[in-house]
PDB file of C-alpha atoms and ligand atoms in Angstrom:
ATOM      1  CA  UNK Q   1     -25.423 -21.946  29.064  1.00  0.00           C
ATOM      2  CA  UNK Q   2     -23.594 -19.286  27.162  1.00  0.00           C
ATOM      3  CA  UNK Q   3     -19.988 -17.983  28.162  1.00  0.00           C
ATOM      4  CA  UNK Q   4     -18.959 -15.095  26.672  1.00  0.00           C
ATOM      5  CA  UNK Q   5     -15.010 -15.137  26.131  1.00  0.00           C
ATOM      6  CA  UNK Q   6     -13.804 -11.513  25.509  1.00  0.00           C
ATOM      7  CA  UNK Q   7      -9.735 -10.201  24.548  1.00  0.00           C
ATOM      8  CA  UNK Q   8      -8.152  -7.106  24.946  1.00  0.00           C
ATOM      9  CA  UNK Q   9      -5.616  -5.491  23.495  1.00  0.00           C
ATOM     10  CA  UNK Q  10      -2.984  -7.266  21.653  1.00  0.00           C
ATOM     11  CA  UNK Q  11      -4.536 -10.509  22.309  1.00  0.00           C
ATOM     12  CA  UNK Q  12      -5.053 -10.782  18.200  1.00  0.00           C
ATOM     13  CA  UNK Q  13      -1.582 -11.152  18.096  1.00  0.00           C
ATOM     14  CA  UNK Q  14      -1.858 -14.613  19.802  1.00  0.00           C
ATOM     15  CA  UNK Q  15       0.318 -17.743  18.559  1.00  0.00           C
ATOM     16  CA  UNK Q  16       2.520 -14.525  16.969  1.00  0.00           C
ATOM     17  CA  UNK Q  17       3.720 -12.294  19.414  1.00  0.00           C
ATOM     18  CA  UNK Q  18       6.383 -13.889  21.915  1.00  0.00           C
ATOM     19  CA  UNK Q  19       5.275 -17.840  21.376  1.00  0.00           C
ATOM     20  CA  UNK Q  20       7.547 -18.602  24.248  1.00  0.00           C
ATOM     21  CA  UNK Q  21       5.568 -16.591  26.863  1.00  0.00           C
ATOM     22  CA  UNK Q  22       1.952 -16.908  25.080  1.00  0.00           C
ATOM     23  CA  UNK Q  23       2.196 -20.251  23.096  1.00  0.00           C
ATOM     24  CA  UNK Q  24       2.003 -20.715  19.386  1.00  0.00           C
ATOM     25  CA  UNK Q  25      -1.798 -21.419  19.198  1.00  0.00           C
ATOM     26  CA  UNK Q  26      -3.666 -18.329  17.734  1.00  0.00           C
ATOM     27  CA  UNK Q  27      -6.845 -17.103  19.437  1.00  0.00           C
ATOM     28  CA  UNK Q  28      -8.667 -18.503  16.417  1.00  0.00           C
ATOM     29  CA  UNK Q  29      -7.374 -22.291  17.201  1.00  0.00           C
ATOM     30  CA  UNK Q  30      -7.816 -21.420  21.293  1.00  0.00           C
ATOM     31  CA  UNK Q  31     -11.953 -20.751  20.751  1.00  0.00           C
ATOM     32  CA  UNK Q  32     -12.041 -23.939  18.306  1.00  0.00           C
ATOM     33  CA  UNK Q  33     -10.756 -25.786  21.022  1.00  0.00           C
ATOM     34  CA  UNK Q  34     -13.001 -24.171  23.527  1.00  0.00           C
ATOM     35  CA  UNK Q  35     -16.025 -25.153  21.286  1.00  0.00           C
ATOM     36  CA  UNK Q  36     -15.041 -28.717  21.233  1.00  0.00           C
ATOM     37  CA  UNK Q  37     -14.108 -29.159  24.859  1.00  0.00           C
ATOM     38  CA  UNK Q  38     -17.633 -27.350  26.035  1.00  0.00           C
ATOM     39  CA  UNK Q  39     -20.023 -28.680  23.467  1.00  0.00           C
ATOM     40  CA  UNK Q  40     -22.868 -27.678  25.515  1.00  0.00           C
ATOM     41  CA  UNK Q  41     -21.878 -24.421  26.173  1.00  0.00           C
ATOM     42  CA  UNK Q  42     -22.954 -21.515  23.529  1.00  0.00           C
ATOM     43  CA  UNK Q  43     -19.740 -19.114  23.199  1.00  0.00           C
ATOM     44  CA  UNK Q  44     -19.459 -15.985  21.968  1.00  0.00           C
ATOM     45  CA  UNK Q  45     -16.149 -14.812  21.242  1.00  0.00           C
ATOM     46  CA  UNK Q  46     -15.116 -11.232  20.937  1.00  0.00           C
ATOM     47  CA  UNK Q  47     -11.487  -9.176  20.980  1.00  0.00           C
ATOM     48  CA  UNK Q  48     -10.732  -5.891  20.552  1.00  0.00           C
ATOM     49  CA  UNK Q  49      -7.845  -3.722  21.174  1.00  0.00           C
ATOM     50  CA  UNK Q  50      -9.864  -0.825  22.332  1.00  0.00           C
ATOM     51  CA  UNK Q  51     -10.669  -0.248  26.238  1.00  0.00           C
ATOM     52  CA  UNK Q  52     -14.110   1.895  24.966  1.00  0.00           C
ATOM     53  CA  UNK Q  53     -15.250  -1.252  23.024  1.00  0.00           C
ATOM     54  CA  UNK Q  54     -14.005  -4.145  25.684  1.00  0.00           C
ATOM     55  CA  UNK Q  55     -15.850  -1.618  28.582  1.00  0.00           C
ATOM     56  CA  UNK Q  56     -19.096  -1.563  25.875  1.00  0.00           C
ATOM     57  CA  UNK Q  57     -19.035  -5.494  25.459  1.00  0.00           C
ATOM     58  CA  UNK Q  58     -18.891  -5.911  29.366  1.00  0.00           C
ATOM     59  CA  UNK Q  59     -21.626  -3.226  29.832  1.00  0.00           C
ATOM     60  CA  UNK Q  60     -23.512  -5.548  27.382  1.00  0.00           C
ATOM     61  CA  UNK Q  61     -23.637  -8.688  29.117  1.00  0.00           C
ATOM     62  CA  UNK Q  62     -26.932  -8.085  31.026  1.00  0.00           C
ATOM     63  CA  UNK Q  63     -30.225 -10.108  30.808  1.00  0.00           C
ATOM     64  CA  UNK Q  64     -29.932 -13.542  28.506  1.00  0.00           C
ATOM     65  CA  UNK Q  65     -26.539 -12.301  26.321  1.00  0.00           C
ATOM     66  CA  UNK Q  66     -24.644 -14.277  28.432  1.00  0.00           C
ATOM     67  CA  UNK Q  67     -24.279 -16.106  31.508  1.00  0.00           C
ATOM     68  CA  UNK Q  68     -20.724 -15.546  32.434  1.00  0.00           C
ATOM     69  CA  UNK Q  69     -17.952 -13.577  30.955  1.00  0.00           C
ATOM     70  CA  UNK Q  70     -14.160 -15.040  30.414  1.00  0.00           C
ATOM     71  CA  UNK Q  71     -12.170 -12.345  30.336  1.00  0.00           C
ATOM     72  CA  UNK Q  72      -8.505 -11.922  29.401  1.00  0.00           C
ATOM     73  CA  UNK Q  73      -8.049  -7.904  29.566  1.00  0.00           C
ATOM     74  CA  UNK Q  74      -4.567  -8.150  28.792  1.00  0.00           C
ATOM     75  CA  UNK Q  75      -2.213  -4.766  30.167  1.00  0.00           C
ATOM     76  CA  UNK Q  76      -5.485  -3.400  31.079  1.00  0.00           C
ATOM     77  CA  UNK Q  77      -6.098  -5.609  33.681  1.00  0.00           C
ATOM     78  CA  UNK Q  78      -3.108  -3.621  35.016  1.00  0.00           C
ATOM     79  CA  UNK Q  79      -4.239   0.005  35.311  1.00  0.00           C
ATOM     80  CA  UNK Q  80      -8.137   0.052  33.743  1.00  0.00           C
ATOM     81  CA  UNK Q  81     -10.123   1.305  36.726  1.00  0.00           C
ATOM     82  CA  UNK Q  82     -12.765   2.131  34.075  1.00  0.00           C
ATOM     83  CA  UNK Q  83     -12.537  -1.553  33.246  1.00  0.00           C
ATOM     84  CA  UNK Q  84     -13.191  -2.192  36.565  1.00  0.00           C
ATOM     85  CA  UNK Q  85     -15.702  -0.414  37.514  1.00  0.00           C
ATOM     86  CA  UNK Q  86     -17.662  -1.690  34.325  1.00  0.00           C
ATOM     87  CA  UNK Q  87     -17.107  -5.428  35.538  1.00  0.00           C
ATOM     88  CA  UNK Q  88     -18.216  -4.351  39.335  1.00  0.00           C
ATOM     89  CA  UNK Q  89     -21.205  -2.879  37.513  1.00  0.00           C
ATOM     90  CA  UNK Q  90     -22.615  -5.903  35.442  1.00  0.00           C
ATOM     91  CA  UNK Q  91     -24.491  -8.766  37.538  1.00  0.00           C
ATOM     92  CA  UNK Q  92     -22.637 -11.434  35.938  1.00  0.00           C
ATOM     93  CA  UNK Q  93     -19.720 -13.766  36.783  1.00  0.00           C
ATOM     94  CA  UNK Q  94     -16.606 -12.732  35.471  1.00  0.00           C
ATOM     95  CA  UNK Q  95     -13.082 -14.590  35.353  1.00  0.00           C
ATOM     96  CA  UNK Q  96      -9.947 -13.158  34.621  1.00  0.00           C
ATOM     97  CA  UNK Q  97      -7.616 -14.879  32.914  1.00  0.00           C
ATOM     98  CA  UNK Q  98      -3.956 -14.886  32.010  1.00  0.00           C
ATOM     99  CA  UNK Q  99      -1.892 -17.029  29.179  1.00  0.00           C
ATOM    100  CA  UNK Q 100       1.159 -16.527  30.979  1.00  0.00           C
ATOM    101  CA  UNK Q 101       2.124 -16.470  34.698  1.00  0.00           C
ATOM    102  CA  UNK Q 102       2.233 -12.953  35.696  1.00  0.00           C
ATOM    103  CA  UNK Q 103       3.593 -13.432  38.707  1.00  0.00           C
ATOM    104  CA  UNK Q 104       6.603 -14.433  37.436  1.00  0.00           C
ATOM    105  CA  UNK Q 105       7.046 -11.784  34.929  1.00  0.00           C
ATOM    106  CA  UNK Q 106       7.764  -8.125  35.315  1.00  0.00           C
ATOM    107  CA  UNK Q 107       6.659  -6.295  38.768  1.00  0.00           C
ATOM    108  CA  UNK Q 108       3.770  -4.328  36.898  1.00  0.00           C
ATOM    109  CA  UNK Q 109       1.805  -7.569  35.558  1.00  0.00           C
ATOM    110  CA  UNK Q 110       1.700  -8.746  39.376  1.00  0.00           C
ATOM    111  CA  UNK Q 111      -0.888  -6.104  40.283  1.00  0.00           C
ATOM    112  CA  UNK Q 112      -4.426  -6.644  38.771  1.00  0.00           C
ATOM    113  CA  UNK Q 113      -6.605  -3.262  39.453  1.00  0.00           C
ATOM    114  CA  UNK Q 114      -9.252  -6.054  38.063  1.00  0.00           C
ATOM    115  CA  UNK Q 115      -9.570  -9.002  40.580  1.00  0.00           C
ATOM    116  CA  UNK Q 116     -11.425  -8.132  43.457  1.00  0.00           C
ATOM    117  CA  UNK Q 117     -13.868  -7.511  41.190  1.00  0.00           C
ATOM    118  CA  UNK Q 118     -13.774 -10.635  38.888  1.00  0.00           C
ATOM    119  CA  UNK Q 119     -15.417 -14.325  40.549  1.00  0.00           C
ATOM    120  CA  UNK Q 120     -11.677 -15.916  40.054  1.00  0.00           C
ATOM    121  CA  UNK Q 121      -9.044 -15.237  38.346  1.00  0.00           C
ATOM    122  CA  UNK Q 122      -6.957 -18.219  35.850  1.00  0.00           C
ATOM    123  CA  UNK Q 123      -3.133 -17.266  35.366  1.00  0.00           C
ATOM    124  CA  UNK Q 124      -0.332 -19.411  33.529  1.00  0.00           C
ATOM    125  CA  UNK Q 125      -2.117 -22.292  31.973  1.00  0.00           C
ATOM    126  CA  UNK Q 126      -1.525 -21.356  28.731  1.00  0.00           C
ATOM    127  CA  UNK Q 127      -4.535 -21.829  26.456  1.00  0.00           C
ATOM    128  CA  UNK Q 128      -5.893 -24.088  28.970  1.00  0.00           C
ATOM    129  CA  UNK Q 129      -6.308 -20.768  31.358  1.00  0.00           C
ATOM    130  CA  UNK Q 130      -9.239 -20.124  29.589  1.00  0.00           C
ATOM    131  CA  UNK Q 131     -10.651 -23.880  29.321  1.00  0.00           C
ATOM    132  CA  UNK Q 132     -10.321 -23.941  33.511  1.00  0.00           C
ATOM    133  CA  UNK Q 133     -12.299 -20.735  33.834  1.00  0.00           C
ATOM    134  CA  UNK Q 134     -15.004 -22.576  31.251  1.00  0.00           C
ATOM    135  CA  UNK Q 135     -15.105 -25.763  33.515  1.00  0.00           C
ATOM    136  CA  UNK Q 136     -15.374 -23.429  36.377  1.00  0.00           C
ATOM    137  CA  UNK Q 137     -18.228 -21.167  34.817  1.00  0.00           C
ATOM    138  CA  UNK Q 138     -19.903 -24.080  33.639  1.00  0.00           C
ATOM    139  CA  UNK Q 139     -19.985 -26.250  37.010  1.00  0.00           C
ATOM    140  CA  UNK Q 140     -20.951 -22.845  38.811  1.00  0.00           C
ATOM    141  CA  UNK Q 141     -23.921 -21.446  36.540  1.00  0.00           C
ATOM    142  CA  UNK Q 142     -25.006 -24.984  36.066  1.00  0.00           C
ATOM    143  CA  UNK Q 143     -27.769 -24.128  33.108  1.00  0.00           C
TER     144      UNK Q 143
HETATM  145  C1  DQA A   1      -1.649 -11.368  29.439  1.00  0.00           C
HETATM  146  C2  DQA A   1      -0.650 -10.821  30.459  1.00  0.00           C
HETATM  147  C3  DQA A   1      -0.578  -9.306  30.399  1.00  0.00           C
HETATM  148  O1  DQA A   1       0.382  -8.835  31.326  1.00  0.00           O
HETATM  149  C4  DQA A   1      -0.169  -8.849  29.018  1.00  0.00           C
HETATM  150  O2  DQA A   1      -0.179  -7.441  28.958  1.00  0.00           O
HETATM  151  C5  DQA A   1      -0.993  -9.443  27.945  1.00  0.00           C
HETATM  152  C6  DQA A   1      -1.357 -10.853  28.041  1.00  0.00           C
HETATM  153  C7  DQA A   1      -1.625 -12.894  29.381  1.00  0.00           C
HETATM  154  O3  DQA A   1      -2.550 -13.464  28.810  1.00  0.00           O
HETATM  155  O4  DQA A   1      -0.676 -13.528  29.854  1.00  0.00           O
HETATM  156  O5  DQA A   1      -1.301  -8.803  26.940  1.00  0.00           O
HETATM  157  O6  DQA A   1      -2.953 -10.957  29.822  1.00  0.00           O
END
């Protein structure tokens, strides 16, 4: 099976920016981990700060790239209803996850333009946000 996990903006700056809201791991250790939890799962791991190039990966995901798509969009899972509509496009899976609990944060990271959209969405595990949308993934696609 292959997952593809996919960042947005600012998400580089994991295990830097504000360690006491996103954790000190970086986003380099976080897809290590991933690897060794899911060792018969085939990642691919991509971030970018650009909404053009995080909308072109998701576009890309059709046919055998991938068969599921872990996404943490950061703000733009806010306000991108271009992100959105790319997700809604694509015929694959897609969870949306959080590092943080946005619920419990400012009133603008409550709404998620993204979610009826995505299969599920993972919010305030931390790191492990993006290993429960893996075990999901994995015990859904079943390949
Ligand atoms: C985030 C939450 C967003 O509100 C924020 O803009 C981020 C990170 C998270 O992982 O908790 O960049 O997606």
């Amino acid at each position: 099976m292959k997952l593809l996990v996919v960042n947005g903006p600012n998400l580089n700056l994991t295990g830097l920016r504000e360690p006491q809201i996103y954790g000190s791991d970086t986003l380099e250790t976080i897809n290590a981990e991933l690897k060794k939890e899911f060792p018969d799962v085939s990642f691919e791991f991509f971030q970018t700060n650009s909404e053009g190039m995080l909308i072109d990966k998701i576009q890309a995901v059709q046919g055998e790239a991938s068969d599921g798509v872990i996404l943490n969009a950061g703000a733009l899972s806010h306000y991108s209803y271009a992100l959105r509509d790319a997700i809604d496009a694509i015929k694959k899976p897609v969870v949306e996850v959080h590092l943080s609990q946005v619920f419990s944060r400012e009133e603008f990271r409550r709404t998620s333009v993204i979610s009826e959209v995505c299969k599920g969405t993972v919010t305030g595990f931390g790191k492990y946000s993006y290993f429960a949308a893996a075990f999901a993934l994995a015990r859904l696609i079943k390949k």
